[in-house]
Coordinates of C-alpha atoms in Angstrom, one line a residue:
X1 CA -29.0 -14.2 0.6
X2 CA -28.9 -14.8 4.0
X3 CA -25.6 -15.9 6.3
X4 CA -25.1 -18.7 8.4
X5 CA -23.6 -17.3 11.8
X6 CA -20.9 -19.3 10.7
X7 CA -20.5 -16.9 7.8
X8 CA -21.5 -13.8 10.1
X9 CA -18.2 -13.6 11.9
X10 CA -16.4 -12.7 8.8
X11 CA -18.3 -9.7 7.8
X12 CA -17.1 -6.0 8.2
X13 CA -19.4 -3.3 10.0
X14 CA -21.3 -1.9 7.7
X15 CA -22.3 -5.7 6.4
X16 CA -23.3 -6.3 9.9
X17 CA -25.6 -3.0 10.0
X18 CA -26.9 -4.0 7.0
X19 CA -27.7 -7.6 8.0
X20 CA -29.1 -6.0 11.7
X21 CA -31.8 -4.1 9.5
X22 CA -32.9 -6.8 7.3
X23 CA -33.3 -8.7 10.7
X24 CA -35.3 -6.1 11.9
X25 CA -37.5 -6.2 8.6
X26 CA -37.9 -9.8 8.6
X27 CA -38.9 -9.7 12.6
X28 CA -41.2 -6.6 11.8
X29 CA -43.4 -8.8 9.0
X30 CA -43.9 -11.3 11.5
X31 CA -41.9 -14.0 10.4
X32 CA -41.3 -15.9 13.4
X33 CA -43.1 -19.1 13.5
X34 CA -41.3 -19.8 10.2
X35 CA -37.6 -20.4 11.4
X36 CA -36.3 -22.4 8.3
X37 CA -34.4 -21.1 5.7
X38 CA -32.4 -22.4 2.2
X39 CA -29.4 -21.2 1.4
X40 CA -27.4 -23.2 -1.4
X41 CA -29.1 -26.1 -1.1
X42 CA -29.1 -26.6 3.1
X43 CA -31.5 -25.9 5.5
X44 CA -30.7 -23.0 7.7
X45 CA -32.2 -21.9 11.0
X46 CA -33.5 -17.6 11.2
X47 CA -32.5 -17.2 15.0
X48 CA -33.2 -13.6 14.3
X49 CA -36.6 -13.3 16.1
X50 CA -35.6 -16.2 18.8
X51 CA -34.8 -15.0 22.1
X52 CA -33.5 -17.2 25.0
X53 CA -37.1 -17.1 26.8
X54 CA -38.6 -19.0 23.5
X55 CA -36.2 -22.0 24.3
X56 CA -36.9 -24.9 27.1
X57 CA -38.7 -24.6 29.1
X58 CA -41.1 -22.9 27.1
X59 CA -43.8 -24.6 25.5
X60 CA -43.1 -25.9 22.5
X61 CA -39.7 -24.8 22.8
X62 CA -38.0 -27.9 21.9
X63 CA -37.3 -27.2 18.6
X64 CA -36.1 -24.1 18.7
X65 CA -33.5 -25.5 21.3
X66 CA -32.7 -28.2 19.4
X67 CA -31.8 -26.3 16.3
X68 CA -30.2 -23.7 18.6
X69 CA -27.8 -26.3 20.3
X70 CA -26.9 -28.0 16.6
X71 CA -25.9 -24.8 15.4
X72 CA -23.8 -24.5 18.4
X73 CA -22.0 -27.7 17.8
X74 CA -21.8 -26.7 14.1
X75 CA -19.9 -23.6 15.6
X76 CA -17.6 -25.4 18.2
X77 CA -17.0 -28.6 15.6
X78 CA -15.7 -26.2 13.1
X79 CA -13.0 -24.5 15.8
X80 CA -11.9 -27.4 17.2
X81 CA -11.4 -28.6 13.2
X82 CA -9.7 -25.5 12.2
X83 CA -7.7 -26.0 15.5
X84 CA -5.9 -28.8 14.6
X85 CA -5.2 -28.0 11.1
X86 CA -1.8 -26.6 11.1
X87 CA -2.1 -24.2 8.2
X88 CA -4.6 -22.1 11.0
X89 CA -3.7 -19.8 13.5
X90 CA -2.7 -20.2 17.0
X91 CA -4.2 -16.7 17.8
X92 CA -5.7 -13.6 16.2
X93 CA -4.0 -11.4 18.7
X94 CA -5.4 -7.9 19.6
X95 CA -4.8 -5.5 22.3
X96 CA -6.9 -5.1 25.4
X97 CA -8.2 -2.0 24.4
X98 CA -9.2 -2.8 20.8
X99 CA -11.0 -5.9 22.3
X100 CA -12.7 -3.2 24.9
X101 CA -13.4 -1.1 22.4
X102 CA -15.3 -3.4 20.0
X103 CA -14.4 -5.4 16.8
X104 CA -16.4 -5.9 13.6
X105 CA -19.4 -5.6 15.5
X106 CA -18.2 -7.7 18.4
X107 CA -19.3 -6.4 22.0
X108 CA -18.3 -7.1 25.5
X109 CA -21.1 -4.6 26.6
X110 CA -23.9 -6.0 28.7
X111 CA -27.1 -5.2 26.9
X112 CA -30.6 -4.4 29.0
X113 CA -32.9 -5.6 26.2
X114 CA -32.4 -9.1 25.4
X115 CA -30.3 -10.1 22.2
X116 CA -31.7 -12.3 20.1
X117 CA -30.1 -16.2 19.5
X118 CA -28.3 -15.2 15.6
X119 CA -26.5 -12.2 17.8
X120 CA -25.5 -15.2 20.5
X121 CA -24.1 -17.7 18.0
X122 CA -22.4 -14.7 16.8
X123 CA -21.4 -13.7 20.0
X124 CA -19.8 -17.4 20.2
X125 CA -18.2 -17.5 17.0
X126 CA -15.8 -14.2 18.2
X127 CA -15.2 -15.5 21.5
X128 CA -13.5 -18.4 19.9
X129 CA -12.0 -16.3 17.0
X130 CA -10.3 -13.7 19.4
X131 CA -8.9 -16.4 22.6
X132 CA -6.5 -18.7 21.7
X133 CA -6.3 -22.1 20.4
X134 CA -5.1 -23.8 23.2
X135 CA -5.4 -27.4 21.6
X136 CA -3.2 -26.3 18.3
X137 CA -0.6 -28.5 17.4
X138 CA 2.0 -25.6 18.1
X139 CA 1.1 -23.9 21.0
X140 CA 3.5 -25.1 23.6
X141 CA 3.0 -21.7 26.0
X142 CA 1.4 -23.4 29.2
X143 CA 1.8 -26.9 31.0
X144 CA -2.1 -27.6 29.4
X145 CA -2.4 -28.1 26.0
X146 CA -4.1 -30.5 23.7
X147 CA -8.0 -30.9 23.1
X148 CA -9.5 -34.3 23.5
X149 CA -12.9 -35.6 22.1
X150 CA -13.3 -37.6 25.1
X151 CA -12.7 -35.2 27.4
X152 CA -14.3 -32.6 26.1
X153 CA -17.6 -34.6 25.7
X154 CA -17.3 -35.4 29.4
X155 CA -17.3 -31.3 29.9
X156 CA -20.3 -31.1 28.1
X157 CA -22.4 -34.2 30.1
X158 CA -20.9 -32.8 33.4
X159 CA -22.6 -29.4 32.2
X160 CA -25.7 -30.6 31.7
X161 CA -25.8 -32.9 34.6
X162 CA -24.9 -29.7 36.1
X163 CA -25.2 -31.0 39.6
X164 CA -22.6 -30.5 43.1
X165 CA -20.1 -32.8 44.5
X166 CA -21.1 -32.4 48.2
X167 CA -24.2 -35.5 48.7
X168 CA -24.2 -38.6 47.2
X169 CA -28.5 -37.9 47.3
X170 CA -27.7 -35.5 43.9
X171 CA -24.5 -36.9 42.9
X172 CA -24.6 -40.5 43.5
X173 CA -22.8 -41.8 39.9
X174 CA -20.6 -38.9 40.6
X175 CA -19.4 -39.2 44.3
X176 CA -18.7 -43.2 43.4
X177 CA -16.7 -42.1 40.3
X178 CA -14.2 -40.1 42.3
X179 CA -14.2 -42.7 44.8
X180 CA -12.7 -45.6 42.2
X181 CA -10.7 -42.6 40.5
X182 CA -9.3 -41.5 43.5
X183 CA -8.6 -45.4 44.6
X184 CA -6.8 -46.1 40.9
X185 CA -4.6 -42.9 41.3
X186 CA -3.6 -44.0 44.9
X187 CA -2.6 -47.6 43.7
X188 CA -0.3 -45.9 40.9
X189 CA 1.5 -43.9 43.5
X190 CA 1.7 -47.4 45.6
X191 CA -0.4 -46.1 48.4
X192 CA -2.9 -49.2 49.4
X193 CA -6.3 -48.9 48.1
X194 CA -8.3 -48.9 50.9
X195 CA -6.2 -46.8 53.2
X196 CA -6.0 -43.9 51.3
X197 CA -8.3 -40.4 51.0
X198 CA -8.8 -37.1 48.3
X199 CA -10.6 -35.2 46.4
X200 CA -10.5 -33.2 43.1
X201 CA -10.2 -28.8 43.7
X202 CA -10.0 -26.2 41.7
X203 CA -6.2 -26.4 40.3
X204 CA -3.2 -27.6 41.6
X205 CA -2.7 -24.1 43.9
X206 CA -6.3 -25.3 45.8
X207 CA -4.0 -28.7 46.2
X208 CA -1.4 -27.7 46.8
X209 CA -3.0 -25.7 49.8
X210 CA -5.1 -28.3 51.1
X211 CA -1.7 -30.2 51.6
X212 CA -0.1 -27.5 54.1
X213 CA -3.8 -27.0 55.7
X214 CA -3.8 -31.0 56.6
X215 CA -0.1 -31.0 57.8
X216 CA -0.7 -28.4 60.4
X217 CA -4.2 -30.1 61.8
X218 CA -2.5 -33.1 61.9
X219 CA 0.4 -32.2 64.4
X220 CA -1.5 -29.6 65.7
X221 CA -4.9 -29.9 65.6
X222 CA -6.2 -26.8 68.2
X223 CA -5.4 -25.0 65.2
X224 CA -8.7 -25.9 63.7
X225 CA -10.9 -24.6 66.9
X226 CA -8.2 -22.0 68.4
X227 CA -6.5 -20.3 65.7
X228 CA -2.6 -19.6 65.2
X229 CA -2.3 -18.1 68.5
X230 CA -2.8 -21.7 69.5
X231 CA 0.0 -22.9 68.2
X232 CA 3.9 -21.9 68.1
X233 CA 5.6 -20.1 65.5
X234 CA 5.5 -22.9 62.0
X235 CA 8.3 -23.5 59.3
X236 CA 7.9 -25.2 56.1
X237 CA 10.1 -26.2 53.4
X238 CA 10.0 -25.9 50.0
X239 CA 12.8 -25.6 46.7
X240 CA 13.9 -22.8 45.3
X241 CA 12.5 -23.9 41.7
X242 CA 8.9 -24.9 43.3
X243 CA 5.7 -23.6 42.9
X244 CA 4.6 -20.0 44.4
X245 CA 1.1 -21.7 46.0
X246 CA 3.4 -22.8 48.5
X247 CA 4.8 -19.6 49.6
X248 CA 0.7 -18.4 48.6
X249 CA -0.8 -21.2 50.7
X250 CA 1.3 -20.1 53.5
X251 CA 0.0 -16.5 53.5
X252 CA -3.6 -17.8 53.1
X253 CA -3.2 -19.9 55.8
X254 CA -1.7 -17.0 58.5
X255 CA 1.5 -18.7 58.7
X256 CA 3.0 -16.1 56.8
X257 CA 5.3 -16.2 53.7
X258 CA 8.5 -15.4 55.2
X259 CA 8.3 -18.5 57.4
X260 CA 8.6 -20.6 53.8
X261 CA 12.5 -21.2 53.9
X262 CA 13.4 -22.0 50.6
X263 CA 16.3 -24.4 49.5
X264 CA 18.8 -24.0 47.2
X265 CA 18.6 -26.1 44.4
X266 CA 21.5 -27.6 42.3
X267 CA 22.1 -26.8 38.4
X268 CA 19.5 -28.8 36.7
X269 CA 16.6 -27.0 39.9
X270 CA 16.7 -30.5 42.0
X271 CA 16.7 -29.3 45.3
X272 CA 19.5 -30.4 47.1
X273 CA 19.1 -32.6 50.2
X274 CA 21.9 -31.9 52.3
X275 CA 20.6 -27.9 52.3
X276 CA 17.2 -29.1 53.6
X277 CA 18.7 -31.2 56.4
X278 CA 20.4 -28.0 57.0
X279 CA 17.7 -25.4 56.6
X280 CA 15.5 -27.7 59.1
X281 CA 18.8 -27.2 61.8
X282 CA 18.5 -23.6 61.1
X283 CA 15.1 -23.1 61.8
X284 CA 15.0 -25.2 65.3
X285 CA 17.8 -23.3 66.0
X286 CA 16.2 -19.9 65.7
X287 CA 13.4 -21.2 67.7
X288 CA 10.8 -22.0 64.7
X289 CA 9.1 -25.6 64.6
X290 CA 9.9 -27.1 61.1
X291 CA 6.2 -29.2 60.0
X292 CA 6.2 -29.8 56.5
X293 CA 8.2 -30.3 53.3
X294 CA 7.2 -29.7 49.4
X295 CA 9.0 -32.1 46.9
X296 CA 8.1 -31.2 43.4
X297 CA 8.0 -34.0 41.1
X298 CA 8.7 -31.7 37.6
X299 CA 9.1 -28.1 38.3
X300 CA 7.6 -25.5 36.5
X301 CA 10.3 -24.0 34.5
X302 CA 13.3 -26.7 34.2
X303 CA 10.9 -30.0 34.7
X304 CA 12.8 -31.0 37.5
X305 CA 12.4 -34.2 40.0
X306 CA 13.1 -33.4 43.0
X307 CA 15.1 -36.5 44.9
X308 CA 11.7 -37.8 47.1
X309 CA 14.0 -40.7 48.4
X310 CA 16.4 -39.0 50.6
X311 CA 13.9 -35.6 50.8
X312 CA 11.6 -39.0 53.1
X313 CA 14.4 -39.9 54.9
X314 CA 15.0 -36.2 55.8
X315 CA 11.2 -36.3 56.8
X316 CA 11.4 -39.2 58.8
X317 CA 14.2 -38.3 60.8
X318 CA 12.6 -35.1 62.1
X319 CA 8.7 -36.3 62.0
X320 CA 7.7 -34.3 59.5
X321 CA 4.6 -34.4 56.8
X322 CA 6.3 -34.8 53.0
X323 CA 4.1 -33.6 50.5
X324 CA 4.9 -34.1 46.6
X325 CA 3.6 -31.3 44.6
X326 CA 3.8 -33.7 40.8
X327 CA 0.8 -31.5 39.7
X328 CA 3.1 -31.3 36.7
X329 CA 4.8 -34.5 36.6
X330 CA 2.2 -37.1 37.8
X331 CA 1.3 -37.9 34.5
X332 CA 4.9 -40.1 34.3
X333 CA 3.6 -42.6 37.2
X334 CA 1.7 -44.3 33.9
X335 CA 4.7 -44.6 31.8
X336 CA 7.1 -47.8 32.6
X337 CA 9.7 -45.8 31.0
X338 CA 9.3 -42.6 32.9
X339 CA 7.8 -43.2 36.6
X340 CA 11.6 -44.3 37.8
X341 CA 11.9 -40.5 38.1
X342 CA 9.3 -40.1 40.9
X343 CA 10.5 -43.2 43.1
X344 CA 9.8 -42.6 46.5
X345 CA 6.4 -40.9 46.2
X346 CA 4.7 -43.4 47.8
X347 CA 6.5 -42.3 50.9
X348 CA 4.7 -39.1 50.8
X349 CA 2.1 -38.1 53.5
X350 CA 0.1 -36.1 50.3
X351 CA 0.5 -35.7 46.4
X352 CA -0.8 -33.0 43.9
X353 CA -1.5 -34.3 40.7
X354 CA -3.4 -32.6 37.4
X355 CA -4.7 -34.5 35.1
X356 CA -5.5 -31.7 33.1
X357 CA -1.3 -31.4 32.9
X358 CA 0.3 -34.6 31.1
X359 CA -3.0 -36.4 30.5
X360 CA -4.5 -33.9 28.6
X361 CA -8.1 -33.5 30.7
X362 CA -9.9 -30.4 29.5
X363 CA -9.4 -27.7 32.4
X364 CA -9.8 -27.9 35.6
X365 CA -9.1 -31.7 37.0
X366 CA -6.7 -31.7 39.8
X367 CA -6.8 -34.1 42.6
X368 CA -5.3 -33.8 46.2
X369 CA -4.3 -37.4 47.2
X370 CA -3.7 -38.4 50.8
X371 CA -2.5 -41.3 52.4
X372 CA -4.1 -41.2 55.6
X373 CA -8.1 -42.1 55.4
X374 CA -10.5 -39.7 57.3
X375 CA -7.5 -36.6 57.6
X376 CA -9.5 -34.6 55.4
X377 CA -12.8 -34.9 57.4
X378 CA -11.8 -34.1 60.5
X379 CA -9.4 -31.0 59.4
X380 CA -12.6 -29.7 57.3
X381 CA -15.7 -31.2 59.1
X382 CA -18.5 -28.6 60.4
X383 CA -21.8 -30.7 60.1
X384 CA -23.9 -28.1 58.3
X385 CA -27.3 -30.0 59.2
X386 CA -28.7 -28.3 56.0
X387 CA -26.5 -30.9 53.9
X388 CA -25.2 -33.6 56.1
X389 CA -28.2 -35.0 58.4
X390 CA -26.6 -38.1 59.9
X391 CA -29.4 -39.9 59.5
X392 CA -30.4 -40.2 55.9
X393 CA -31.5 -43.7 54.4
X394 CA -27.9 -44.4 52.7
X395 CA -24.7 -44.4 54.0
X396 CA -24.2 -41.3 54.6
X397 CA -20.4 -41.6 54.2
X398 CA -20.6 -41.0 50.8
X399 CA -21.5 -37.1 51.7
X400 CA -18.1 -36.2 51.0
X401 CA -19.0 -32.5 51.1
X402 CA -17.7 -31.7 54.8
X403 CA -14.1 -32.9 53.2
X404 CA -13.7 -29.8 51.4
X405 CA -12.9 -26.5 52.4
X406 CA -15.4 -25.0 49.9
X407 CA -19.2 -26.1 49.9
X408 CA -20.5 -26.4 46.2
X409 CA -17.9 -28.6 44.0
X410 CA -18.1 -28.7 40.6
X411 CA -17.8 -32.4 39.2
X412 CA -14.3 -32.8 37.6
X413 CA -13.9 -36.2 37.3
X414 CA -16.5 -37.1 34.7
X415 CA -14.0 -36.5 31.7
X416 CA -11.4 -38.1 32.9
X417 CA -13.2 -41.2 34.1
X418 CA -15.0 -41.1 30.8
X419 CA -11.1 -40.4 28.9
X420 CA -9.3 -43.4 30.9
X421 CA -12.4 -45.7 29.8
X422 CA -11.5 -44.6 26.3
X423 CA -7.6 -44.8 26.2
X424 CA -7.0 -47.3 29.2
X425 CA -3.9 -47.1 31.3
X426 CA -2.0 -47.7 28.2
X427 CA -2.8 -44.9 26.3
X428 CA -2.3 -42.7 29.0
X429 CA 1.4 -44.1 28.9
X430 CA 1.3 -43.9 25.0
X431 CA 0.5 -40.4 24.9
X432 CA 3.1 -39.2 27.8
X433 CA 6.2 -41.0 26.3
X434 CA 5.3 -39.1 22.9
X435 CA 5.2 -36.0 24.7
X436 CA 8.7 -36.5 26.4
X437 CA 10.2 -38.0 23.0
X438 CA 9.1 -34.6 21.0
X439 CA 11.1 -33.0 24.4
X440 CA 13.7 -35.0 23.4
X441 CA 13.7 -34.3 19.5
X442 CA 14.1 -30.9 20.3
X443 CA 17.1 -31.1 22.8
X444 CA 18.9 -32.8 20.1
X445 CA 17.8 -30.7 17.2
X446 CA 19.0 -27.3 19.4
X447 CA 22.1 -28.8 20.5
X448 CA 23.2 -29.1 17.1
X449 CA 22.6 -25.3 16.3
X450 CA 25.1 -22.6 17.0
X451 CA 22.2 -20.1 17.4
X452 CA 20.5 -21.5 19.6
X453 CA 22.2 -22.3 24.0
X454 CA 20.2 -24.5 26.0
X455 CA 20.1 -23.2 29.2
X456 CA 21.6 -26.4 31.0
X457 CA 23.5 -29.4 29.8
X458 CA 21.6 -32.9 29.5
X459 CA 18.9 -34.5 28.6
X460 CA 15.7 -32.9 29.5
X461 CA 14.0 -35.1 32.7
X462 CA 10.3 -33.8 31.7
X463 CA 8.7 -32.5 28.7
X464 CA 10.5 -28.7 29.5
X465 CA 13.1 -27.9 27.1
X466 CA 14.4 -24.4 28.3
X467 CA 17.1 -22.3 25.5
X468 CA 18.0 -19.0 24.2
X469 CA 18.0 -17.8 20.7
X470 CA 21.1 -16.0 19.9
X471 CA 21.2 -13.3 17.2
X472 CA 24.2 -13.4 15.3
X473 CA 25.6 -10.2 16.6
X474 CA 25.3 -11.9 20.2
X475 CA 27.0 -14.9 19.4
X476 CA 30.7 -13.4 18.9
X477 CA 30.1 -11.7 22.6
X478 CA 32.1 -13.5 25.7
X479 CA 29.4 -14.6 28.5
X480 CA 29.4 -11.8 30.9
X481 CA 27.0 -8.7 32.0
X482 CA 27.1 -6.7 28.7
X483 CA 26.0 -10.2 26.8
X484 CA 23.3 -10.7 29.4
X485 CA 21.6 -7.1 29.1
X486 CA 21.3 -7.7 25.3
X487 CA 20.2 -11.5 25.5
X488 CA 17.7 -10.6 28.1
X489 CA 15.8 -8.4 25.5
X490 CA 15.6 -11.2 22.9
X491 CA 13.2 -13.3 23.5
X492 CA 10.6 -10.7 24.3
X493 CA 10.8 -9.1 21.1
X494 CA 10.7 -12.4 19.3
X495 CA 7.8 -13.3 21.4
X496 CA 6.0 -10.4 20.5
X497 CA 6.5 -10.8 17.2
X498 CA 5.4 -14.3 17.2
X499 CA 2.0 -13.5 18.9
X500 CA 1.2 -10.9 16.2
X501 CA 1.2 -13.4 13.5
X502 CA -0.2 -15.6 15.4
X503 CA 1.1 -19.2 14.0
X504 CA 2.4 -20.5 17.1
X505 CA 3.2 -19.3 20.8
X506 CA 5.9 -20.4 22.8
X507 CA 6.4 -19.0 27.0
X508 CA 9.9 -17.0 28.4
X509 CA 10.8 -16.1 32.2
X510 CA 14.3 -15.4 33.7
X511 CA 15.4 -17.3 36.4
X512 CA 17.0 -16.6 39.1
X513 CA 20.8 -15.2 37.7
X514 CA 19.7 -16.4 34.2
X515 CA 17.8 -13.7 31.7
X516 CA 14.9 -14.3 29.8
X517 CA 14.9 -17.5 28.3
X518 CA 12.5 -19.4 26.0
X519 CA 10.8 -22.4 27.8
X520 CA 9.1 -24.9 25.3
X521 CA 7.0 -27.7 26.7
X522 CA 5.3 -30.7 25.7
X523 CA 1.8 -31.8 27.2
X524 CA -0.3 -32.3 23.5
X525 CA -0.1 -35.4 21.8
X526 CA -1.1 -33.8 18.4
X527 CA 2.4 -32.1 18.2
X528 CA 4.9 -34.0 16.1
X529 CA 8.0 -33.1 14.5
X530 CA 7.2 -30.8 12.1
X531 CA 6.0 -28.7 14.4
X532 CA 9.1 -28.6 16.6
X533 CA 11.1 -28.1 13.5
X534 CA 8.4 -24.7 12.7
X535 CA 9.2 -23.7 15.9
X536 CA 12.6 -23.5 16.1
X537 CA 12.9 -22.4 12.0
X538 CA 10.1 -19.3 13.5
X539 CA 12.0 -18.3 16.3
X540 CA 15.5 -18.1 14.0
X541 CA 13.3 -16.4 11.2
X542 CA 11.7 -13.8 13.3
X543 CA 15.4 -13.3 15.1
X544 CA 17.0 -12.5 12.0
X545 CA 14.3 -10.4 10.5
X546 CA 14.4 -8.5 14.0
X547 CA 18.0 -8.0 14.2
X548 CA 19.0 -7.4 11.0
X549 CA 16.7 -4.0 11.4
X550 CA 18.3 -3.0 14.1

């Protein structure tokens, strides 16, 4: 009996040799205009002797692609099924090597004959089998998590549109999309409507990026036509708890890392305002010219706001561009409850914000939103005359190509234009308040435990809960260095561990003074309860059976 490529994943090597020859015997007795096959009942497709060229555009390949592409879905409806049952894995983890050096028949090796479509779908099946299962309830290792329908069937149209962002002539439904996107994001930062510019790049570092790039053409525009040397020596500004882009932005950008001056933060990573003010002094005084401030609006590791009010008035005082970086906690601007925490934003000159963060949009959607209309054409404008003749039969403003630093775009607003028709603002807000109540949940339930420290006191601000496990042996040990050099060692063991069995996955960084901790967050709104309570009942279980070895 024949198997499905569904079935074909699970067979062992010399199965798969087997099946390879009774391909080749079928293919060698010509069977290949007869492509159907029963197998308990159901109609199965032979993709044995189908190769790519004998899909579209072929003639008469029409069928052949539509079978081809059903049994794809089959394949990718089944994985994102088995992804949200609970009972499943998070990851089948496997070394580097081992995935170099082949499993069960799976190859990364580029062929030079053509493989036929069975060995594809096959080919598809392992991919998803061996990555992760980024939209499982319990995976909580990244800031993006979750799989939505909605989104992801937007990924798919925007793939088969598979058109560029740079002319409204072969983007028209596109370009206008990001247009009342970009309009409805700048109202919910309290920006006016028709004053206001962006675009969506390639992650919230391209954003990020952009916002430094604009700061310096706007107070000093030579730049753009006569380079650095042009210009005197910059400083920017940015918390000690920010991003890296910023300090990586400034490198890319020839202003050079070391002229970031980073500010100290307080205890919870806010940064505080008085060391700005104080930093900016410094810098003046050592001959630098201060032009640009990052806020973060939910840091990385602690989820932290940083306070945008007084960081504007800082900004105002000594004419500087204020940039929020909220690629992280943007997402709160929809919730009543929760978009206290970023008051002030609208005083910002720019904003990073990812939807693909807090809203859940598949990867990549991230937008750079500026308040100051036409900024990001004249900082990036060259005119090629091969893409932007001025006089085209539309209004040729809409050829919002020349805004970007990069020429071909791909179209990243589709899905979440197509997922706020779906949810509405209100869902949005729905789904974000359930995030930062699981964040809450877990707070409570590790502040209650005596093996278990959070790593500071108070309620979480974000969806980042950050604690250490403590083995027992650790727990009778007085804070100091010989308690640190042990607890540092923890959670990488228990992280290991945990990625070998695979049922959930959970990040850990130091931080500054602090050793490795475990950082949990919250960004998929099929995590409920019981899956905190696995967590933290995983992480005790696999620190006892750890330590009681050792």
């Amino acid at each position: 009996m024949r198997r499905s490529p569904g079935d074909i994943m699970e067979l062992t090597q010399a199965d798969r040799q087997h099946l390879d020859k009774s391909k080749q015997d079928t293919c060698s007795l010509g069977n290949t205009d007869d492509s159907l096959k029963y197998d308990s009942g159901r109609v199965a497709h032979d993709f044995s002797c189908i190769h790519s060229k004998d899909l579209l555009p072929a003639e008469d390949g029409e069928e052949k692609t539509k079978h081809f592409l059903q049994e794809l879905v089959n394949i990718l409806l089944a994985y994102i099924s088995k992804s949200l049952k609970r009972s499943s894995k998070v990851l089948d983890f496997h070394y580097p090597h081992q995935l170099k050096e082949g499993l069960e028949g799976f190859s990364l090796d580029l062929p030079d004959q053509p493989d036929n479509l069975e060995q594809l779908l096959v080919d598809c099946r392992d991919t998803l089998k061996y990555g992760v299962k980024t939209g499982h309830p319990r995976f909580f290792n990244q800031l993006s998590t979750g799989l939505d329908i909605i989104g992801l069937a937007g990924e798919w149209l925007t793939s088969t549109a598979n058109t560029n962002m740079f002319t409204y002539e072969i983007s028209p439904v596109f370009i206008l999309m990001e247009e009342v996107v970009l309009r409805k994001m700048h109202s919910i930062i309290g920006w006016p409507e028709e004053d206001g510019d962006g675009i969506f790049c390639p992650g919230g570092t391209m954003s990020n990026l952009y916002s430094v790039l604009l700061a310096r053409f706007h107070l000093f525009p030579a730049v753009k036509t006569h380079g650095m040397s042009a210009i005197p020596r910059l400083a920017l500004f940015t918390s000690a708890h920010s991003h890296y882009s910023i300090k990586k932005s400034a490198a890319v950008l020839g202003i050079g890392s070391e002229n970031v001056i980073v500010v100290k933060c307080d205890e919870r990573g806010k940064m505080i305002s008085s060391e700005l003010n104080s930093s900016i002094e410094a810098a003046k005084s050592k001959g630098l010219v201060p032009f640009y401030v990052n806020a973060t609006a939910g840091t990385t590791v602690y989820g932290a706001f940083d306070p945008l009010n007084e960081i504007a008035d800082i900004c105002e005082h000594h004419g500087l561009w204020m940039h929020v970086d909220a690629a992280w906690g943007g997402g709160l601007l929809l919730s009543n409850k929760h978009r206290v925490k970023l008051q002030g934003i609208e005083r910002a000159h720019s904003v990073t914000w990812n939807p693909h963060k807090m809203m859940g949009v598949p990867l990549q959607c991230s937008t750079i939103l500026v308040k100051r209309k036409g900024l990001l054409q004249e900082c990036n404008q060259l005119c090629a005359e091969y893409l932007f003749q001025p006089d085209k039969h539309y209004d040729v403003s809409y050829d919002t190509g020349d805004k970007s630093i990069q020429c071909g775009r791909h179209v990243d607003v589709f899905k979440l234009w197509l997922m706020w028709k779906a949810k509405g603002s209100e869902g949005f807000e729905a789904q974000i308040n359930h995030c930062l109540e699981n964040a809450e949940y877990l707070y409570y339930k590790l502040k209650k435990r005596t093996d278990f420290q959070l790593v500071f006191k108070g309620k979480p601000e974000h969806s980042n809960v950050c604690f250490w496990y403590l083995p027992k042996q650790l727990q009778s040990i007085p804070p100091g260095p010989e308690r640190d050099r042990e607890l540092h060692m923890v959670a990488p063991k228990i992280k290991t561990k945990m990625m070998e069995e695979g049922f959930t996955m959970i990040g850990y960084q130091p931080l500054e003074e602090k050793v490795n901790f475990f950082r949990c967050v919250f960004s998929n709104p099929a995590t409920q309860r019981e899956d905190v309570d696995f967590l933290i009942d995983k992480i005790a279980h696999l620190g006892i059976e750890l330590y009681s070895l050792s």
